[in-house]
Amino acid sequence: SGEDQDETCSSYWPPLAVDMLLLVGAVMVMCSRGGFLNYSGNTRIVAQSVQELAVYCEQNGLDEAFKIWSASDALWALVVWLLMLGGRFGRLAFNAWAEETSILATLDVIAIYFLATGVLVVSSFWQFRTSHAMLLIVNSWSASLLRGDESCIQSKKEWKRVSGLFRKTSRAFERCFSALAATIVLLILSALFDMSRRWNVEMLASISFAFILPGVLWTAATTTTACNRLPSLVMLCEVDDEDEDAEYMDLAMFLSLSECGFFVWDTCVTIGLVQKFLYFTTAVAGSIGFQVGAFQLAMAA
Protein backbone atom coordinates (compact mmCIF):
# COMPACT_ATOMS: atom_id res chain seq x y z
CA SER A 1 0.00 0.00 0.00
CA GLY A 2 0.96 3.66 -0.16
CA GLU A 3 1.57 3.86 3.61
CA ASP A 4 3.87 0.84 3.50
CA GLN A 5 5.83 2.41 0.66
CA ASP A 6 6.15 5.66 2.62
CA GLU A 7 7.47 3.78 5.66
CA THR A 8 9.90 1.80 3.52
CA CYS A 9 11.26 4.88 1.76
CA SER A 10 11.57 6.86 5.00
CA SER A 11 13.58 4.04 6.56
CA TYR A 12 16.08 4.30 3.72
CA TRP A 13 15.91 8.09 3.60
CA PRO A 14 15.55 9.35 7.19
CA PRO A 15 14.90 13.09 7.66
CA LEU A 16 18.43 14.28 8.39
CA ALA A 17 19.32 17.64 9.88
CA VAL A 18 22.39 17.88 7.64
CA ASP A 19 20.15 17.67 4.57
CA MET A 20 18.05 20.56 5.82
CA LEU A 21 21.14 22.65 6.60
CA LEU A 22 22.57 21.84 3.16
CA LEU A 23 19.47 23.49 1.73
CA VAL A 24 19.91 26.47 4.06
CA GLY A 25 23.53 26.77 2.94
CA ALA A 26 22.49 26.65 -0.71
CA VAL A 27 19.97 29.44 -0.12
CA MET A 28 22.63 31.56 1.60
CA VAL A 29 25.03 31.03 -1.29
CA MET A 30 22.37 31.95 -3.83
CA CYS A 31 21.58 35.12 -1.90
CA SER A 32 25.29 35.95 -1.64
CA ARG A 33 25.64 35.75 -5.40
CA GLY A 34 22.84 38.18 -6.07
CA GLY A 35 22.38 39.99 -2.81
CA PHE A 36 19.13 40.81 -1.09
CA LEU A 37 18.34 44.33 -2.26
CA ASN A 38 20.38 44.85 -5.42
CA TYR A 39 20.30 41.52 -7.25
CA SER A 40 21.09 42.78 -10.75
CA GLY A 41 23.85 45.12 -9.54
CA ASN A 42 25.66 42.51 -7.46
CA THR A 43 25.35 39.88 -10.16
CA ARG A 44 26.85 42.29 -12.67
CA ILE A 45 29.80 42.96 -10.34
CA VAL A 46 30.51 39.22 -10.02
CA ALA A 47 30.30 38.72 -13.78
CA GLN A 48 32.59 41.68 -14.47
CA SER A 49 35.13 40.46 -11.94
CA VAL A 50 35.32 37.00 -13.48
CA GLN A 51 35.58 38.50 -16.96
CA GLU A 52 38.39 40.86 -15.95
CA LEU A 53 40.39 38.00 -14.45
CA ALA A 54 39.97 35.98 -17.65
CA VAL A 55 40.97 38.96 -19.81
CA TYR A 56 44.07 39.64 -17.72
CA CYS A 57 45.13 36.00 -17.97
CA GLU A 58 44.64 36.12 -21.74
CA GLN A 59 46.64 39.32 -22.11
CA ASN A 60 49.57 37.84 -20.18
CA GLY A 61 49.67 34.47 -21.89
CA LEU A 62 48.04 32.59 -19.02
CA ASP A 63 44.87 31.58 -20.82
CA GLU A 64 45.99 28.02 -21.56
CA ALA A 65 47.08 27.35 -17.98
CA PHE A 66 43.87 28.96 -16.73
CA LYS A 67 41.76 26.74 -18.98
CA ILE A 68 43.59 23.59 -17.83
CA TRP A 69 43.17 24.55 -14.18
CA SER A 70 39.50 25.41 -14.72
CA ALA A 71 38.88 22.07 -16.45
CA SER A 72 40.53 20.25 -13.55
CA ASP A 73 38.41 22.15 -11.02
CA ALA A 74 35.25 21.39 -13.02
CA LEU A 75 36.12 17.69 -13.17
CA TRP A 76 36.68 17.49 -9.43
CA ALA A 77 33.43 19.37 -8.79
CA LEU A 78 31.50 16.92 -10.97
CA VAL A 79 33.09 13.91 -9.25
CA VAL A 80 32.29 15.28 -5.78
CA TRP A 81 28.69 16.03 -6.75
CA LEU A 82 28.12 12.56 -8.22
CA LEU A 83 29.67 10.89 -5.17
CA MET A 84 27.43 12.89 -2.84
CA LEU A 85 24.32 11.99 -4.82
CA GLY A 86 25.29 8.33 -5.07
CA GLY A 87 26.21 8.10 -1.42
CA ARG A 88 23.02 9.79 -0.25
CA PHE A 89 20.31 7.94 -2.18
CA GLY A 90 22.20 5.01 -3.72
CA ARG A 91 21.02 2.79 -0.88
CA LEU A 92 17.48 4.04 -1.31
CA ALA A 93 17.49 3.21 -5.02
CA PHE A 94 19.06 -0.21 -4.49
CA ASN A 95 16.67 -1.30 -1.77
CA ALA A 96 13.69 0.05 -3.65
CA TRP A 97 14.78 -1.98 -6.68
CA ALA A 98 15.41 -5.11 -4.60
CA GLU A 99 12.05 -4.90 -2.84
CA GLU A 100 10.22 -3.71 -5.96
CA THR A 101 8.92 -0.60 -4.26
CA SER A 102 8.54 2.91 -5.61
CA ILE A 103 10.68 5.89 -4.63
CA LEU A 104 8.11 8.39 -5.86
CA ALA A 105 7.19 9.18 -2.26
CA THR A 106 10.58 10.79 -1.74
CA LEU A 107 11.03 12.19 -5.24
CA ASP A 108 10.52 15.77 -4.05
CA VAL A 109 13.15 15.32 -1.32
CA ILE A 110 15.59 13.88 -3.85
CA ALA A 111 15.01 16.83 -6.19
CA ILE A 112 15.62 19.36 -3.40
CA TYR A 113 18.79 17.55 -2.35
CA PHE A 114 19.89 17.41 -5.99
CA LEU A 115 19.49 21.18 -6.41
CA ALA A 116 20.96 22.12 -3.02
CA THR A 117 24.14 20.11 -3.51
CA GLY A 118 24.40 21.34 -7.09
CA VAL A 119 24.29 24.99 -6.00
CA LEU A 120 26.95 24.44 -3.34
CA VAL A 121 29.25 22.47 -5.64
CA VAL A 122 28.98 25.00 -8.48
CA SER A 123 29.63 27.90 -6.10
CA SER A 124 32.65 26.10 -4.70
CA PHE A 125 33.90 25.55 -8.24
CA TRP A 126 33.68 29.26 -9.06
CA GLN A 127 35.47 30.12 -5.82
CA PHE A 128 38.23 27.63 -6.65
CA ARG A 129 38.47 28.92 -10.23
CA THR A 130 38.77 32.53 -9.08
CA SER A 131 41.44 31.73 -6.49
CA HIS A 132 43.46 29.74 -9.01
CA ALA A 133 43.29 32.64 -11.49
CA MET A 134 44.63 34.98 -8.81
CA LEU A 135 47.46 32.55 -8.04
CA LEU A 136 48.37 32.36 -11.71
CA ILE A 137 48.55 36.15 -11.91
CA VAL A 138 50.80 36.39 -8.85
CA ASN A 139 53.12 33.68 -10.17
CA SER A 140 53.25 35.34 -13.59
CA TRP A 141 54.16 38.73 -12.08
CA SER A 142 56.92 37.26 -9.91
CA ALA A 143 58.29 35.21 -12.83
CA SER A 144 58.54 38.26 -15.09
CA LEU A 145 60.38 40.15 -12.35
CA LEU A 146 62.87 37.35 -11.69
CA ARG A 147 63.56 36.91 -15.40
CA GLY A 148 64.31 40.62 -15.68
CA ASP A 149 61.61 41.20 -18.29
CA GLU A 150 60.46 44.35 -16.50
CA SER A 151 62.15 47.04 -14.47
CA CYS A 152 61.19 47.80 -10.90
CA ILE A 153 59.19 50.83 -12.02
CA GLN A 154 57.27 48.76 -14.58
CA SER A 155 56.73 45.96 -12.05
CA LYS A 156 55.39 48.45 -9.52
CA LYS A 157 52.99 49.90 -12.10
CA GLU A 158 51.79 46.42 -13.07
CA TRP A 159 51.34 45.42 -9.42
CA LYS A 160 49.06 48.41 -8.86
CA ARG A 161 46.83 47.03 -11.59
CA VAL A 162 46.95 43.54 -10.05
CA SER A 163 46.21 44.86 -6.57
CA GLY A 164 43.17 46.78 -7.80
CA LEU A 165 41.95 43.73 -9.68
CA PHE A 166 42.29 41.55 -6.58
CA ARG A 167 40.43 44.05 -4.42
CA LYS A 168 37.55 44.17 -6.87
CA THR A 169 37.49 40.37 -7.04
CA SER A 170 37.43 40.15 -3.24
CA ARG A 171 34.45 42.48 -3.05
CA ALA A 172 32.62 40.38 -5.61
CA PHE A 173 33.22 37.04 -3.87
CA GLU A 174 33.39 37.95 -0.19
CA ARG A 175 29.70 37.20 0.42
CA CYS A 176 29.94 33.79 -1.21
CA PHE A 177 33.10 33.04 0.80
CA SER A 178 31.31 33.95 4.03
CA ALA A 179 28.24 31.89 3.09
CA LEU A 180 30.40 28.81 2.43
CA ALA A 181 32.20 29.31 5.76
CA ALA A 182 28.85 29.57 7.54
CA THR A 183 27.69 26.41 5.77
CA ILE A 184 30.63 24.51 7.28
CA VAL A 185 29.54 25.52 10.78
CA LEU A 186 25.89 24.66 10.13
CA LEU A 187 26.69 21.24 8.69
CA ILE A 188 28.97 20.27 11.57
CA LEU A 189 26.48 21.35 14.21
CA SER A 190 23.58 19.65 12.46
CA ALA A 191 25.63 16.46 12.18
CA LEU A 192 25.76 16.33 15.97
CA PHE A 193 21.97 16.10 16.06
CA ASP A 194 21.95 13.28 13.52
CA MET A 195 24.71 11.46 15.39
CA SER A 196 22.70 11.68 18.60
CA ARG A 197 19.91 9.86 16.73
CA ARG A 198 22.39 7.21 15.52
CA TRP A 199 22.09 8.10 11.82
CA ASN A 200 25.85 7.99 11.40
CA VAL A 201 25.93 6.05 8.12
CA GLU A 202 23.03 7.88 6.50
CA MET A 203 24.59 11.30 7.04
CA LEU A 204 28.07 10.46 5.71
CA ALA A 205 27.39 11.67 2.16
CA SER A 206 26.05 15.04 3.33
CA ILE A 207 28.55 15.71 6.12
CA SER A 208 31.44 14.87 3.79
CA PHE A 209 30.84 18.23 2.11
CA ALA A 210 31.78 19.94 5.37
CA PHE A 211 35.24 18.42 4.99
CA ILE A 212 35.53 19.53 1.35
CA LEU A 213 34.49 23.17 1.84
CA PRO A 214 37.57 24.06 3.95
CA GLY A 215 39.58 23.46 0.80
CA VAL A 216 37.73 26.38 -0.78
CA LEU A 217 38.70 28.66 2.10
CA TRP A 218 42.26 27.37 2.10
CA THR A 219 42.73 27.99 -1.62
CA ALA A 220 41.53 31.57 -1.27
CA ALA A 221 43.91 32.08 1.65
CA THR A 222 46.87 30.81 -0.38
CA THR A 223 46.39 33.81 -2.65
CA THR A 224 47.16 36.13 0.25
CA THR A 225 50.09 33.94 1.30
CA ALA A 226 51.56 34.14 -2.21
CA CYS A 227 51.28 37.93 -2.13
CA ASN A 228 52.85 38.17 1.34
CA ARG A 229 55.88 36.17 0.20
CA LEU A 230 56.69 38.52 -2.67
CA PRO A 231 58.77 41.06 -0.66
CA SER A 232 61.18 38.36 0.52
CA LEU A 233 61.33 37.02 -3.04
CA VAL A 234 62.22 40.47 -4.36
CA MET A 235 65.04 40.78 -1.82
CA LEU A 236 66.64 37.63 -3.25
CA CYS A 237 67.12 39.20 -6.68
CA GLU A 238 70.75 39.76 -7.63
CA VAL A 239 71.80 43.36 -8.25
CA ASP A 240 74.82 44.94 -9.93
CA ASP A 241 75.08 48.25 -8.10
CA GLU A 242 73.73 50.21 -5.15
CA ASP A 243 71.21 52.12 -7.24
CA GLU A 244 69.61 48.90 -8.47
CA ASP A 245 69.64 47.51 -4.92
CA ALA A 246 67.80 50.63 -3.72
CA GLU A 247 65.19 50.13 -6.43
CA TYR A 248 64.55 46.56 -5.32
CA MET A 249 64.41 47.65 -1.68
CA ASP A 250 61.83 50.25 -2.62
CA LEU A 251 59.83 47.66 -4.56
CA ALA A 252 59.89 45.24 -1.61
CA MET A 253 58.65 48.01 0.70
CA PHE A 254 55.94 48.90 -1.80
CA LEU A 255 54.75 45.27 -1.93
CA SER A 256 54.67 45.05 1.87
CA LEU A 257 52.49 48.14 2.13
CA SER A 258 50.16 47.21 -0.73
CA GLU A 259 48.38 44.53 1.38
CA CYS A 260 47.30 42.58 -1.66
CA GLY A 261 45.43 39.29 -1.51
CA PHE A 262 41.93 38.02 -0.82
CA PHE A 263 39.88 40.16 1.56
CA VAL A 264 36.51 39.68 3.24
CA TRP A 265 35.10 43.03 4.36
CA ASP A 266 38.59 44.54 4.71
CA THR A 267 39.82 41.51 6.66
CA CYS A 268 42.80 39.84 5.03
CA VAL A 269 42.11 36.11 4.65
CA THR A 270 45.32 34.25 5.50
CA ILE A 271 46.05 30.58 6.06
CA GLY A 272 46.42 31.34 9.76
CA LEU A 273 42.94 32.87 9.86
CA VAL A 274 41.44 29.81 8.15
CA GLN A 275 43.27 27.51 10.58
CA LYS A 276 41.89 29.42 13.56
CA PHE A 277 38.38 29.28 12.10
CA LEU A 278 38.57 25.51 11.58
CA TYR A 279 40.16 24.94 14.99
CA PHE A 280 37.52 26.88 16.94
CA THR A 281 34.70 25.36 14.91
CA THR A 282 35.98 21.84 15.60
CA ALA A 283 36.58 22.61 19.27
CA VAL A 284 33.10 24.03 19.80
CA ALA A 285 31.47 21.16 17.89
CA GLY A 286 33.46 18.60 19.87
CA SER A 287 32.49 20.18 23.18
CA ILE A 288 28.80 20.27 22.24
CA GLY A 289 28.95 16.74 20.84
CA PHE A 290 30.26 15.24 24.07
CA GLN A 291 27.67 17.14 26.12
CA VAL A 292 24.72 15.91 24.06
CA GLY A 293 26.13 12.38 23.77
CA ALA A 294 26.59 12.47 20.01
CA PHE A 295 29.93 10.64 20.23
CA GLN A 296 28.74 7.85 22.49
CA LEU A 297 28.38 4.43 20.96
CA ALA A 298 24.84 3.12 20.84
CA MET A 299 24.27 0.55 23.57
CA ALA A 300 22.40 -2.58 22.78
CA ALA A 301 18.93 -2.56 24.24
Coordinates of C-alpha atoms in Angstrom, one line a residue:
S1 CA 0.0 0.0 0.0
G2 CA 1.0 3.7 -0.2
E3 CA 1.6 3.9 3.6
D4 CA 3.9 0.8 3.5
Q5 CA 5.8 2.4 0.7
D6 CA 6.2 5.7 2.6
E7 CA 7.5 3.8 5.7
T8 CA 9.9 1.8 3.5
C9 CA 11.3 4.9 1.8
S10 CA 11.6 6.9 5.0
S11 CA 13.6 4.0 6.6
Y12 CA 16.1 4.3 3.7
W13 CA 15.9 8.1 3.6
P14 CA 15.5 9.3 7.2
P15 CA 14.9 13.1 7.7
L16 CA 18.4 14.3 8.4
A17 CA 19.3 17.6 9.9
V18 CA 22.4 17.9 7.6
D19 CA 20.1 17.7 4.6
M20 CA 18.0 20.6 5.8
L21 CA 21.1 22.7 6.6
L22 CA 22.6 21.8 3.2
L23 CA 19.5 23.5 1.7
V24 CA 19.9 26.5 4.1
G25 CA 23.5 26.8 2.9
A26 CA 22.5 26.7 -0.7
V27 CA 20.0 29.4 -0.1
M28 CA 22.6 31.6 1.6
V29 CA 25.0 31.0 -1.3
M30 CA 22.4 32.0 -3.8
C31 CA 21.6 35.1 -1.9
S32 CA 25.3 36.0 -1.6
R33 CA 25.6 35.7 -5.4
G34 CA 22.8 38.2 -6.1
G35 CA 22.4 40.0 -2.8
F36 CA 19.1 40.8 -1.1
L37 CA 18.3 44.3 -2.3
N38 CA 20.4 44.8 -5.4
Y39 CA 20.3 41.5 -7.2
S40 CA 21.1 42.8 -10.7
G41 CA 23.8 45.1 -9.5
N42 CA 25.7 42.5 -7.5
T43 CA 25.3 39.9 -10.2
R44 CA 26.9 42.3 -12.7
I45 CA 29.8 43.0 -10.3
V46 CA 30.5 39.2 -10.0
A47 CA 30.3 38.7 -13.8
Q48 CA 32.6 41.7 -14.5
S49 CA 35.1 40.5 -11.9
V50 CA 35.3 37.0 -13.5
Q51 CA 35.6 38.5 -17.0
E52 CA 38.4 40.9 -16.0
L53 CA 40.4 38.0 -14.4
A54 CA 40.0 36.0 -17.6
V55 CA 41.0 39.0 -19.8
Y56 CA 44.1 39.6 -17.7
C57 CA 45.1 36.0 -18.0
E58 CA 44.6 36.1 -21.7
Q59 CA 46.6 39.3 -22.1
N60 CA 49.6 37.8 -20.2
G61 CA 49.7 34.5 -21.9
L62 CA 48.0 32.6 -19.0
D63 CA 44.9 31.6 -20.8
E64 CA 46.0 28.0 -21.6
A65 CA 47.1 27.4 -18.0
F66 CA 43.9 29.0 -16.7
K67 CA 41.8 26.7 -19.0
I68 CA 43.6 23.6 -17.8
W69 CA 43.2 24.6 -14.2
S70 CA 39.5 25.4 -14.7
A71 CA 38.9 22.1 -16.4
S72 CA 40.5 20.2 -13.5
D73 CA 38.4 22.1 -11.0
A74 CA 35.3 21.4 -13.0
L75 CA 36.1 17.7 -13.2
W76 CA 36.7 17.5 -9.4
A77 CA 33.4 19.4 -8.8
L78 CA 31.5 16.9 -11.0
V79 CA 33.1 13.9 -9.2
V80 CA 32.3 15.3 -5.8
W81 CA 28.7 16.0 -6.7
L82 CA 28.1 12.6 -8.2
L83 CA 29.7 10.9 -5.2
M84 CA 27.4 12.9 -2.8
L85 CA 24.3 12.0 -4.8
G86 CA 25.3 8.3 -5.1
G87 CA 26.2 8.1 -1.4
R88 CA 23.0 9.8 -0.3
F89 CA 20.3 7.9 -2.2
G90 CA 22.2 5.0 -3.7
R91 CA 21.0 2.8 -0.9
L92 CA 17.5 4.0 -1.3
A93 CA 17.5 3.2 -5.0
F94 CA 19.1 -0.2 -4.5
N95 CA 16.7 -1.3 -1.8
A96 CA 13.7 0.1 -3.7
W97 CA 14.8 -2.0 -6.7
A98 CA 15.4 -5.1 -4.6
E99 CA 12.0 -4.9 -2.8
E100 CA 10.2 -3.7 -6.0
T101 CA 8.9 -0.6 -4.3
S102 CA 8.5 2.9 -5.6
I103 CA 10.7 5.9 -4.6
L104 CA 8.1 8.4 -5.9
A105 CA 7.2 9.2 -2.3
T106 CA 10.6 10.8 -1.7
L107 CA 11.0 12.2 -5.2
D108 CA 10.5 15.8 -4.0
V109 CA 13.1 15.3 -1.3
I110 CA 15.6 13.9 -3.9
A111 CA 15.0 16.8 -6.2
I112 CA 15.6 19.4 -3.4
Y113 CA 18.8 17.5 -2.4
F114 CA 19.9 17.4 -6.0
L115 CA 19.5 21.2 -6.4
A116 CA 21.0 22.1 -3.0
T117 CA 24.1 20.1 -3.5
G118 CA 24.4 21.3 -7.1
V119 CA 24.3 25.0 -6.0
L120 CA 27.0 24.4 -3.3
V121 CA 29.3 22.5 -5.6
V122 CA 29.0 25.0 -8.5
S123 CA 29.6 27.9 -6.1
S124 CA 32.7 26.1 -4.7
F125 CA 33.9 25.6 -8.2
W126 CA 33.7 29.3 -9.1
Q127 CA 35.5 30.1 -5.8
F128 CA 38.2 27.6 -6.7
R129 CA 38.5 28.9 -10.2
T130 CA 38.8 32.5 -9.1
S131 CA 41.4 31.7 -6.5
H132 CA 43.5 29.7 -9.0
A133 CA 43.3 32.6 -11.5
M134 CA 44.6 35.0 -8.8
L135 CA 47.5 32.6 -8.0
L136 CA 48.4 32.4 -11.7
I137 CA 48.5 36.1 -11.9
V138 CA 50.8 36.4 -8.9
N139 CA 53.1 33.7 -10.2
S140 CA 53.2 35.3 -13.6
W141 CA 54.2 38.7 -12.1
S142 CA 56.9 37.3 -9.9
A143 CA 58.3 35.2 -12.8
S144 CA 58.5 38.3 -15.1
L145 CA 60.4 40.1 -12.3
L146 CA 62.9 37.3 -11.7
R147 CA 63.6 36.9 -15.4
G148 CA 64.3 40.6 -15.7
D149 CA 61.6 41.2 -18.3
E150 CA 60.5 44.4 -16.5
S151 CA 62.2 47.0 -14.5
C152 CA 61.2 47.8 -10.9
I153 CA 59.2 50.8 -12.0
Q154 CA 57.3 48.8 -14.6
S155 CA 56.7 46.0 -12.0
K156 CA 55.4 48.5 -9.5
K157 CA 53.0 49.9 -12.1
E158 CA 51.8 46.4 -13.1
W159 CA 51.3 45.4 -9.4
K160 CA 49.1 48.4 -8.9
R161 CA 46.8 47.0 -11.6
V162 CA 46.9 43.5 -10.1
S163 CA 46.2 44.9 -6.6
G164 CA 43.2 46.8 -7.8
L165 CA 41.9 43.7 -9.7
F166 CA 42.3 41.6 -6.6
R167 CA 40.4 44.1 -4.4
K168 CA 37.5 44.2 -6.9
T169 CA 37.5 40.4 -7.0
S170 CA 37.4 40.1 -3.2
R171 CA 34.5 42.5 -3.1
A172 CA 32.6 40.4 -5.6
F173 CA 33.2 37.0 -3.9
E174 CA 33.4 38.0 -0.2
R175 CA 29.7 37.2 0.4
C176 CA 29.9 33.8 -1.2
F177 CA 33.1 33.0 0.8
S178 CA 31.3 33.9 4.0
A179 CA 28.2 31.9 3.1
L180 CA 30.4 28.8 2.4
A181 CA 32.2 29.3 5.8
A182 CA 28.8 29.6 7.5
T183 CA 27.7 26.4 5.8
I184 CA 30.6 24.5 7.3
V185 CA 29.5 25.5 10.8
L186 CA 25.9 24.7 10.1
L187 CA 26.7 21.2 8.7
I188 CA 29.0 20.3 11.6
L189 CA 26.5 21.4 14.2
S190 CA 23.6 19.6 12.5
A191 CA 25.6 16.5 12.2
L192 CA 25.8 16.3 16.0
F193 CA 22.0 16.1 16.1
D194 CA 22.0 13.3 13.5
M195 CA 24.7 11.5 15.4
S196 CA 22.7 11.7 18.6
R197 CA 19.9 9.9 16.7
R198 CA 22.4 7.2 15.5
W199 CA 22.1 8.1 11.8
N200 CA 25.8 8.0 11.4
V201 CA 25.9 6.0 8.1
E202 CA 23.0 7.9 6.5
M203 CA 24.6 11.3 7.0
L204 CA 28.1 10.5 5.7
A205 CA 27.4 11.7 2.2
S206 CA 26.1 15.0 3.3
I207 CA 28.6 15.7 6.1
S208 CA 31.4 14.9 3.8
F209 CA 30.8 18.2 2.1
A210 CA 31.8 19.9 5.4
F211 CA 35.2 18.4 5.0
I212 CA 35.5 19.5 1.4
L213 CA 34.5 23.2 1.8
P214 CA 37.6 24.1 4.0
G215 CA 39.6 23.5 0.8
V216 CA 37.7 26.4 -0.8
L217 CA 38.7 28.7 2.1
W218 CA 42.3 27.4 2.1
T219 CA 42.7 28.0 -1.6
A220 CA 41.5 31.6 -1.3
A221 CA 43.9 32.1 1.7
T222 CA 46.9 30.8 -0.4
T223 CA 46.4 33.8 -2.7
T224 CA 47.2 36.1 0.3
T225 CA 50.1 33.9 1.3
A226 CA 51.6 34.1 -2.2
C227 CA 51.3 37.9 -2.1
N228 CA 52.9 38.2 1.3
R229 CA 55.9 36.2 0.2
L230 CA 56.7 38.5 -2.7
P231 CA 58.8 41.1 -0.7
S232 CA 61.2 38.4 0.5
L233 CA 61.3 37.0 -3.0
V234 CA 62.2 40.5 -4.4
M235 CA 65.0 40.8 -1.8
L236 CA 66.6 37.6 -3.3
C237 CA 67.1 39.2 -6.7
E238 CA 70.7 39.8 -7.6
V239 CA 71.8 43.4 -8.3
D240 CA 74.8 44.9 -9.9
D241 CA 75.1 48.2 -8.1
E242 CA 73.7 50.2 -5.2
D243 CA 71.2 52.1 -7.2
E244 CA 69.6 48.9 -8.5
D245 CA 69.6 47.5 -4.9
A246 CA 67.8 50.6 -3.7
E247 CA 65.2 50.1 -6.4
Y248 CA 64.5 46.6 -5.3
M249 CA 64.4 47.6 -1.7
D250 CA 61.8 50.3 -2.6
L251 CA 59.8 47.7 -4.6
A252 CA 59.9 45.2 -1.6
M253 CA 58.7 48.0 0.7
F254 CA 55.9 48.9 -1.8
L255 CA 54.8 45.3 -1.9
S256 CA 54.7 45.0 1.9
L257 CA 52.5 48.1 2.1
S258 CA 50.2 47.2 -0.7
E259 CA 48.4 44.5 1.4
C260 CA 47.3 42.6 -1.7
G261 CA 45.4 39.3 -1.5
F262 CA 41.9 38.0 -0.8
F263 CA 39.9 40.2 1.6
V264 CA 36.5 39.7 3.2
W265 CA 35.1 43.0 4.4
D266 CA 38.6 44.5 4.7
T267 CA 39.8 41.5 6.7
C268 CA 42.8 39.8 5.0
V269 CA 42.1 36.1 4.7
T270 CA 45.3 34.3 5.5
I271 CA 46.0 30.6 6.1
G272 CA 46.4 31.3 9.8
L273 CA 42.9 32.9 9.9
V274 CA 41.4 29.8 8.2
Q275 CA 43.3 27.5 10.6
K276 CA 41.9 29.4 13.6
F277 CA 38.4 29.3 12.1
L278 CA 38.6 25.5 11.6
Y279 CA 40.2 24.9 15.0
F280 CA 37.5 26.9 16.9
T281 CA 34.7 25.4 14.9
T282 CA 36.0 21.8 15.6
A283 CA 36.6 22.6 19.3
V284 CA 33.1 24.0 19.8
A285 CA 31.5 21.2 17.9
G286 CA 33.5 18.6 19.9
S287 CA 32.5 20.2 23.2
I288 CA 28.8 20.3 22.2
G289 CA 29.0 16.7 20.8
F290 CA 30.3 15.2 24.1
Q291 CA 27.7 17.1 26.1
V292 CA 24.7 15.9 24.1
G293 CA 26.1 12.4 23.8
A294 CA 26.6 12.5 20.0
F295 CA 29.9 10.6 20.2
Q296 CA 28.7 7.8 22.5
L297 CA 28.4 4.4 21.0
A298 CA 24.8 3.1 20.8
M299 CA 24.3 0.6 23.6
A300 CA 22.4 -2.6 22.8
A301 CA 18.9 -2.6 24.2

